């Protein structure tokens, strides 16, 4: 049998012949549990078109409501101004009516009118007449005349 050769390897470190080996770090285990870092949740905002449309409609309607309230208040103020104007005109009319009636004497006016030839109403003879209104003939419209023509043709 052949004889086995004994090969021995030298474990000595020689500079430049092999790569340096990193030192192994010892790993210590602890019984206390460290807090886990939680990932921040991303906020996901979903848009509902119906909700956005409803909110938009509500905003538009509220703006329209405010505008109409302002217009209504202006109309009320204008109506109040015109009512005051009508009251002032009525007062002015009453004052002018008093001035007009106080400016002449009815008996003096009657005596002057009789001197000019006026006759009192109770001394005048009254005649009653009766007037008959002529009957108005209606003209046919274009459609009625066409219809009368068709009825005349097929009658």
JSON list of C-alpha atoms in Angstrom, two decimals:
[
{"chain": "A", "resi": 1, "resn": "UNK", "atom": "CA", "xyz": [0.00, 0.00, 0.00]},
{"chain": "A", "resi": 2, "resn": "UNK", "atom": "CA", "xyz": [0.99, 3.44, -0.61]},
{"chain": "A", "resi": 3, "resn": "UNK", "atom": "CA", "xyz": [2.02, 5.59, 2.13]},
{"chain": "A", "resi": 4, "resn": "UNK", "atom": "CA", "xyz": [0.06, 8.66, 2.95]},
{"chain": "A", "resi": 5, "resn": "UNK", "atom": "CA", "xyz": [1.86, 11.93, 3.17]},
{"chain": "A", "resi": 6, "resn": "UNK", "atom": "CA", "xyz": [1.12, 14.17, 6.07]},
{"chain": "A", "resi": 7, "resn": "UNK", "atom": "CA", "xyz": [0.57, 17.77, 5.04]},
{"chain": "A", "resi": 8, "resn": "UNK", "atom": "CA", "xyz": [0.46, 20.39, 7.75]},
{"chain": "A", "resi": 9, "resn": "UNK", "atom": "CA", "xyz": [-0.82, 23.87, 7.12]},
{"chain": "A", "resi": 10, "resn": "UNK", "atom": "CA", "xyz": [0.72, 26.78, 8.88]},
{"chain": "A", "resi": 11, "resn": "UNK", "atom": "CA", "xyz": [-1.87, 29.14, 10.40]},
{"chain": "A", "resi": 12, "resn": "UNK", "atom": "CA", "xyz": [0.54, 31.99, 10.89]},
{"chain": "A", "resi": 13, "resn": "UNK", "atom": "CA", "xyz": [-0.31, 35.36, 9.36]},
{"chain": "A", "resi": 14, "resn": "UNK", "atom": "CA", "xyz": [2.24, 36.59, 6.92]},
{"chain": "A", "resi": 15, "resn": "UNK", "atom": "CA", "xyz": [1.88, 40.08, 5.52]},
{"chain": "A", "resi": 16, "resn": "UNK", "atom": "CA", "xyz": [0.92, 40.16, 1.91]},
{"chain": "A", "resi": 17, "resn": "UNK", "atom": "CA", "xyz": [0.09, 36.55, 1.49]},
{"chain": "A", "resi": 18, "resn": "UNK", "atom": "CA", "xyz": [-3.57, 36.55, 2.44]},
{"chain": "A", "resi": 19, "resn": "UNK", "atom": "CA", "xyz": [-6.50, 38.91, 2.94]},
{"chain": "A", "resi": 20, "resn": "UNK", "atom": "CA", "xyz": [-7.04, 40.23, 6.44]},
{"chain": "A", "resi": 21, "resn": "UNK", "atom": "CA", "xyz": [-9.87, 38.56, 8.26]},
{"chain": "A", "resi": 22, "resn": "UNK", "atom": "CA", "xyz": [-12.37, 40.86, 9.99]},
{"chain": "A", "resi": 23, "resn": "UNK", "atom": "CA", "xyz": [-12.82, 40.30, 13.63]},
{"chain": "A", "resi": 24, "resn": "UNK", "atom": "CA", "xyz": [-16.05, 38.67, 14.61]},
{"chain": "A", "resi": 25, "resn": "UNK", "atom": "CA", "xyz": [-18.24, 40.79, 16.83]},
{"chain": "A", "resi": 26, "resn": "UNK", "atom": "CA", "xyz": [-20.02, 39.10, 19.60]},
{"chain": "A", "resi": 27, "resn": "UNK", "atom": "CA", "xyz": [-23.78, 39.48, 19.46]},
{"chain": "A", "resi": 28, "resn": "UNK", "atom": "CA", "xyz": [-25.42, 40.18, 22.79]},
{"chain": "A", "resi": 29, "resn": "UNK", "atom": "CA", "xyz": [-29.06, 39.24, 23.20]},
{"chain": "A", "resi": 30, "resn": "UNK", "atom": "CA", "xyz": [-31.22, 41.27, 25.53]},
{"chain": "A", "resi": 31, "resn": "UNK", "atom": "CA", "xyz": [-34.42, 40.22, 27.15]},
{"chain": "A", "resi": 32, "resn": "UNK", "atom": "CA", "xyz": [-35.95, 43.73, 26.85]},
{"chain": "A", "resi": 33, "resn": "UNK", "atom": "CA", "xyz": [-37.87, 44.41, 23.68]},
{"chain": "A", "resi": 34, "resn": "UNK", "atom": "CA", "xyz": [-37.00, 47.61, 21.91]},
{"chain": "A", "resi": 35, "resn": "UNK", "atom": "CA", "xyz": [-39.87, 49.70, 20.47]},
{"chain": "A", "resi": 36, "resn": "UNK", "atom": "CA", "xyz": [-40.57, 49.06, 16.84]},
{"chain": "A", "resi": 37, "resn": "UNK", "atom": "CA", "xyz": [-40.48, 52.02, 14.48]},
{"chain": "A", "resi": 38, "resn": "UNK", "atom": "CA", "xyz": [-43.85, 52.26, 12.83]},
{"chain": "A", "resi": 39, "resn": "UNK", "atom": "CA", "xyz": [-44.11, 53.34, 9.26]},
{"chain": "A", "resi": 40, "resn": "UNK", "atom": "CA", "xyz": [-46.05, 56.51, 8.75]},
{"chain": "A", "resi": 41, "resn": "UNK", "atom": "CA", "xyz": [-49.29, 55.89, 7.03]},
{"chain": "A", "resi": 42, "resn": "UNK", "atom": "CA", "xyz": [-49.80, 57.78, 3.81]},
{"chain": "A", "resi": 43, "resn": "UNK", "atom": "CA", "xyz": [-52.92, 59.85, 3.82]},
{"chain": "A", "resi": 44, "resn": "UNK", "atom": "CA", "xyz": [-55.10, 58.91, 0.93]},
{"chain": "A", "resi": 45, "resn": "UNK", "atom": "CA", "xyz": [-57.85, 61.40, 0.23]},
{"chain": "A", "resi": 46, "resn": "UNK", "atom": "CA", "xyz": [-60.45, 60.15, -2.15]},
{"chain": "A", "resi": 47, "resn": "UNK", "atom": "CA", "xyz": [-62.61, 62.64, -3.97]},
{"chain": "A", "resi": 48, "resn": "UNK", "atom": "CA", "xyz": [-66.29, 61.97, -4.46]},
{"chain": "A", "resi": 49, "resn": "UNK", "atom": "CA", "xyz": [-67.55, 63.95, -7.43]},
{"chain": "A", "resi": 50, "resn": "UNK", "atom": "CA", "xyz": [-71.12, 63.97, -6.16]},
{"chain": "A", "resi": 51, "resn": "UNK", "atom": "CA", "xyz": [-70.01, 65.41, -2.80]},
{"chain": "A", "resi": 52, "resn": "UNK", "atom": "CA", "xyz": [-67.85, 68.05, -4.48]},
{"chain": "A", "resi": 53, "resn": "UNK", "atom": "CA", "xyz": [-70.73, 68.93, -6.79]},
{"chain": "A", "resi": 54, "resn": "UNK", "atom": "CA", "xyz": [-73.09, 69.21, -3.83]},
{"chain": "A", "resi": 55, "resn": "UNK", "atom": "CA", "xyz": [-70.69, 71.43, -1.91]},
{"chain": "A", "resi": 56, "resn": "UNK", "atom": "CA", "xyz": [-70.18, 73.59, -4.98]},
{"chain": "A", "resi": 57, "resn": "UNK", "atom": "CA", "xyz": [-73.94, 73.88, -5.50]},
{"chain": "A", "resi": 58, "resn": "UNK", "atom": "CA", "xyz": [-74.43, 74.82, -1.84]},
{"chain": "A", "resi": 59, "resn": "UNK", "atom": "CA", "xyz": [-71.78, 77.55, -2.10]},
{"chain": "A", "resi": 60, "resn": "UNK", "atom": "CA", "xyz": [-73.32, 78.95, -5.29]},
{"chain": "A", "resi": 61, "resn": "UNK", "atom": "CA", "xyz": [-76.82, 78.91, -3.81]},
{"chain": "A", "resi": 62, "resn": "UNK", "atom": "CA", "xyz": [-75.66, 80.62, -0.62]},
{"chain": "A", "resi": 63, "resn": "UNK", "atom": "CA", "xyz": [-73.97, 83.36, -2.68]},
{"chain": "A", "resi": 64, "resn": "UNK", "atom": "CA", "xyz": [-77.17, 83.77, -4.72]},
{"chain": "A", "resi": 65, "resn": "UNK", "atom": "CA", "xyz": [-79.20, 83.93, -1.50]},
{"chain": "A", "resi": 66, "resn": "UNK", "atom": "CA", "xyz": [-77.00, 86.70, -0.11]},
{"chain": "A", "resi": 67, "resn": "UNK", "atom": "CA", "xyz": [-77.17, 88.65, -3.38]},
{"chain": "A", "resi": 68, "resn": "UNK", "atom": "CA", "xyz": [-80.96, 88.34, -3.51]},
{"chain": "A", "resi": 69, "resn": "UNK", "atom": "CA", "xyz": [-81.27, 89.49, 0.11]},
{"chain": "A", "resi": 70, "resn": "UNK", "atom": "CA", "xyz": [-79.21, 92.58, -0.70]},
{"chain": "A", "resi": 71, "resn": "UNK", "atom": "CA", "xyz": [-81.38, 93.29, -3.75]},
{"chain": "A", "resi": 72, "resn": "UNK", "atom": "CA", "xyz": [-84.56, 92.78, -1.71]},
{"chain": "A", "resi": 73, "resn": "UNK", "atom": "CA", "xyz": [-83.35, 95.26, 0.93]},
{"chain": "A", "resi": 74, "resn": "UNK", "atom": "CA", "xyz": [-82.58, 97.78, -1.81]},
{"chain": "A", "resi": 75, "resn": "UNK", "atom": "CA", "xyz": [-86.05, 97.28, -3.32]},
{"chain": "A", "resi": 76, "resn": "UNK", "atom": "CA", "xyz": [-87.68, 97.77, 0.10]},
{"chain": "A", "resi": 77, "resn": "UNK", "atom": "CA", "xyz": [-85.70, 100.96, 0.63]},
{"chain": "A", "resi": 78, "resn": "UNK", "atom": "CA", "xyz": [-86.74, 102.21, -2.80]},
{"chain": "A", "resi": 79, "resn": "UNK", "atom": "CA", "xyz": [-90.40, 101.33, -2.12]},
{"chain": "A", "resi": 80, "resn": "UNK", "atom": "CA", "xyz": [-90.24, 103.19, 1.21]},
{"chain": "A", "resi": 81, "resn": "UNK", "atom": "CA", "xyz": [-88.75, 106.22, -0.58]},
{"chain": "A", "resi": 82, "resn": "UNK", "atom": "CA", "xyz": [-91.55, 106.18, -3.20]},
{"chain": "A", "resi": 83, "resn": "UNK", "atom": "CA", "xyz": [-94.22, 105.84, -0.48]},
{"chain": "A", "resi": 84, "resn": "UNK", "atom": "CA", "xyz": [-92.83, 108.93, 1.22]},
{"chain": "A", "resi": 85, "resn": "UNK", "atom": "CA", "xyz": [-92.84, 110.72, -2.15]},
{"chain": "A", "resi": 86, "resn": "UNK", "atom": "CA", "xyz": [-96.50, 109.77, -2.74]},
{"chain": "A", "resi": 87, "resn": "UNK", "atom": "CA", "xyz": [-97.43, 111.03, 0.74]},
{"chain": "A", "resi": 88, "resn": "UNK", "atom": "CA", "xyz": [-95.67, 114.35, 0.07]},
{"chain": "A", "resi": 89, "resn": "UNK", "atom": "CA", "xyz": [-97.49, 114.65, -3.29]},
{"chain": "A", "resi": 90, "resn": "UNK", "atom": "CA", "xyz": [-100.84, 113.96, -1.62]},
{"chain": "A", "resi": 91, "resn": "UNK", "atom": "CA", "xyz": [-100.14, 116.66, 0.96]},
{"chain": "A", "resi": 92, "resn": "UNK", "atom": "CA", "xyz": [-99.13, 119.08, -1.79]},
{"chain": "A", "resi": 93, "resn": "UNK", "atom": "CA", "xyz": [-102.30, 118.19, -3.76]},
{"chain": "A", "resi": 94, "resn": "UNK", "atom": "CA", "xyz": [-104.50, 118.83, -0.73]},
{"chain": "A", "resi": 95, "resn": "UNK", "atom": "CA", "xyz": [-102.78, 122.17, -0.16]},
{"chain": "A", "resi": 96, "resn": "UNK", "atom": "CA", "xyz": [-103.23, 123.18, -3.84]},
{"chain": "A", "resi": 97, "resn": "UNK", "atom": "CA", "xyz": [-106.88, 122.05, -3.76]},
{"chain": "A", "resi": 98, "resn": "UNK", "atom": "CA", "xyz": [-107.49, 124.31, -0.74]},
{"chain": "A", "resi": 99, "resn": "UNK", "atom": "CA", "xyz": [-105.76, 127.20, -2.51]},
{"chain": "A", "resi": 100, "resn": "UNK", "atom": "CA", "xyz": [-107.88, 126.61, -5.64]},
{"chain": "A", "resi": 101, "resn": "UNK", "atom": "CA", "xyz": [-111.20, 126.41, -3.81]},
{"chain": "A", "resi": 102, "resn": "UNK", "atom": "CA", "xyz": [-110.43, 129.46, -1.68]},
{"chain": "A", "resi": 103, "resn": "UNK", "atom": "CA", "xyz": [-109.49, 131.45, -4.80]},
{"chain": "A", "resi": 104, "resn": "UNK", "atom": "CA", "xyz": [-113.07, 131.82, -6.12]},
{"chain": "A", "resi": 105, "resn": "UNK", "atom": "CA", "xyz": [-116.62, 132.21, -4.79]},
{"chain": "A", "resi": 106, "resn": "UNK", "atom": "CA", "xyz": [-119.24, 129.83, -6.22]},
{"chain": "A", "resi": 107, "resn": "UNK", "atom": "CA", "xyz": [-122.13, 132.32, -5.92]},
{"chain": "A", "resi": 108, "resn": "UNK", "atom": "CA", "xyz": [-120.12, 134.98, -7.73]},
{"chain": "A", "resi": 109, "resn": "UNK", "atom": "CA", "xyz": [-119.26, 132.54, -10.53]},
{"chain": "A", "resi": 110, "resn": "UNK", "atom": "CA", "xyz": [-122.95, 131.52, -10.82]},
{"chain": "A", "resi": 111, "resn": "UNK", "atom": "CA", "xyz": [-124.16, 135.13, -11.02]},
{"chain": "A", "resi": 112, "resn": "UNK", "atom": "CA", "xyz": [-121.57, 135.94, -13.74]},
{"chain": "A", "resi": 113, "resn": "UNK", "atom": "CA", "xyz": [-122.58, 132.79, -15.70]},
{"chain": "A", "resi": 114, "resn": "UNK", "atom": "CA", "xyz": [-126.29, 133.66, -15.51]},
{"chain": "A", "resi": 115, "resn": "UNK", "atom": "CA", "xyz": [-125.48, 137.19, -16.69]},
{"chain": "A", "resi": 116, "resn": "UNK", "atom": "CA", "xyz": [-123.74, 135.63, -19.69]},
{"chain": "A", "resi": 117, "resn": "UNK", "atom": "CA", "xyz": [-126.77, 133.48, -20.55]},
{"chain": "A", "resi": 118, "resn": "UNK", "atom": "CA", "xyz": [-126.53, 130.30, -18.51]},
{"chain": "A", "resi": 119, "resn": "UNK", "atom": "CA", "xyz": [-129.79, 128.55, -17.75]},
{"chain": "A", "resi": 120, "resn": "UNK", "atom": "CA", "xyz": [-130.17, 126.46, -14.55]},
{"chain": "A", "resi": 121, "resn": "UNK", "atom": "CA", "xyz": [-130.35, 122.69, -15.16]},
{"chain": "A", "resi": 122, "resn": "UNK", "atom": "CA", "xyz": [-133.86, 122.32, -13.69]},
{"chain": "A", "resi": 123, "resn": "UNK", "atom": "CA", "xyz": [-135.31, 124.83, -16.19]},
{"chain": "A", "resi": 124, "resn": "UNK", "atom": "CA", "xyz": [-133.97, 123.06, -19.30]},
{"chain": "A", "resi": 125, "resn": "UNK", "atom": "CA", "xyz": [-136.21, 120.67, -21.24]},
{"chain": "A", "resi": 126, "resn": "UNK", "atom": "CA", "xyz": [-134.82, 117.16, -21.54]},
{"chain": "A", "resi": 127, "resn": "UNK", "atom": "CA", "xyz": [-135.26, 114.93, -24.59]},
{"chain": "A", "resi": 128, "resn": "UNK", "atom": "CA", "xyz": [-134.48, 111.24, -24.49]},
{"chain": "A", "resi": 129, "resn": "UNK", "atom": "CA", "xyz": [-133.26, 109.52, -27.62]},
{"chain": "A", "resi": 130, "resn": "UNK", "atom": "CA", "xyz": [-132.61, 105.90, -28.36]},
{"chain": "A", "resi": 131, "resn": "UNK", "atom": "CA", "xyz": [-129.73, 104.95, -30.64]},
{"chain": "A", "resi": 132, "resn": "UNK", "atom": "CA", "xyz": [-129.36, 101.56, -32.17]},
{"chain": "A", "resi": 133, "resn": "UNK", "atom": "CA", "xyz": [-125.83, 100.46, -32.85]},
{"chain": "A", "resi": 134, "resn": "UNK", "atom": "CA", "xyz": [-125.24, 98.95, -36.26]},
{"chain": "A", "resi": 135, "resn": "UNK", "atom": "CA", "xyz": [-124.34, 95.30, -36.28]},
{"chain": "A", "resi": 136, "resn": "UNK", "atom": "CA", "xyz": [-120.63, 94.75, -36.86]},
{"chain": "A", "resi": 137, "resn": "UNK", "atom": "CA", "xyz": [-119.86, 92.22, -39.57]},
{"chain": "A", "resi": 138, "resn": "UNK", "atom": "CA", "xyz": [-116.83, 90.15, -38.74]},
{"chain": "A", "resi": 139, "resn": "UNK", "atom": "CA", "xyz": [-114.46, 89.34, -41.55]},
{"chain": "A", "resi": 140, "resn": "UNK", "atom": "CA", "xyz": [-113.34, 85.76, -41.87]},
{"chain": "A", "resi": 141, "resn": "UNK", "atom": "CA", "xyz": [-109.73, 84.93, -41.26]},
{"chain": "A", "resi": 142, "resn": "UNK", "atom": "CA", "xyz": [-107.66, 83.19, -43.91]},
{"chain": "A", "resi": 143, "resn": "UNK", "atom": "CA", "xyz": [-108.05, 79.83, -42.21]},
{"chain": "A", "resi": 144, "resn": "UNK", "atom": "CA", "xyz": [-111.82, 80.21, -41.80]},
{"chain": "A", "resi": 145, "resn": "UNK", "atom": "CA", "xyz": [-112.25, 81.22, -45.45]},
{"chain": "A", "resi": 146, "resn": "UNK", "atom": "CA", "xyz": [-110.15, 78.22, -46.57]},
{"chain": "A", "resi": 147, "resn": "UNK", "atom": "CA", "xyz": [-112.22, 75.89, -44.37]},
{"chain": "A", "resi": 148, "resn": "UNK", "atom": "CA", "xyz": [-115.47, 77.37, -45.74]},
{"chain": "A", "resi": 149, "resn": "UNK", "atom": "CA", "xyz": [-114.14, 76.79, -49.29]},
{"chain": "A", "resi": 150, "resn": "UNK", "atom": "CA", "xyz": [-113.36, 73.12, -48.51]},
{"chain": "A", "resi": 151, "resn": "UNK", "atom": "CA", "xyz": [-116.77, 72.57, -46.88]},
{"chain": "A", "resi": 152, "resn": "UNK", "atom": "CA", "xyz": [-118.42, 74.18, -49.90]},
{"chain": "A", "resi": 153, "resn": "UNK", "atom": "CA", "xyz": [-116.57, 71.89, -52.30]},
{"chain": "A", "resi": 154, "resn": "UNK", "atom": "CA", "xyz": [-117.45, 68.65, -50.54]},
{"chain": "A", "resi": 155, "resn": "UNK", "atom": "CA", "xyz": [-120.96, 69.52, -49.41]}
]
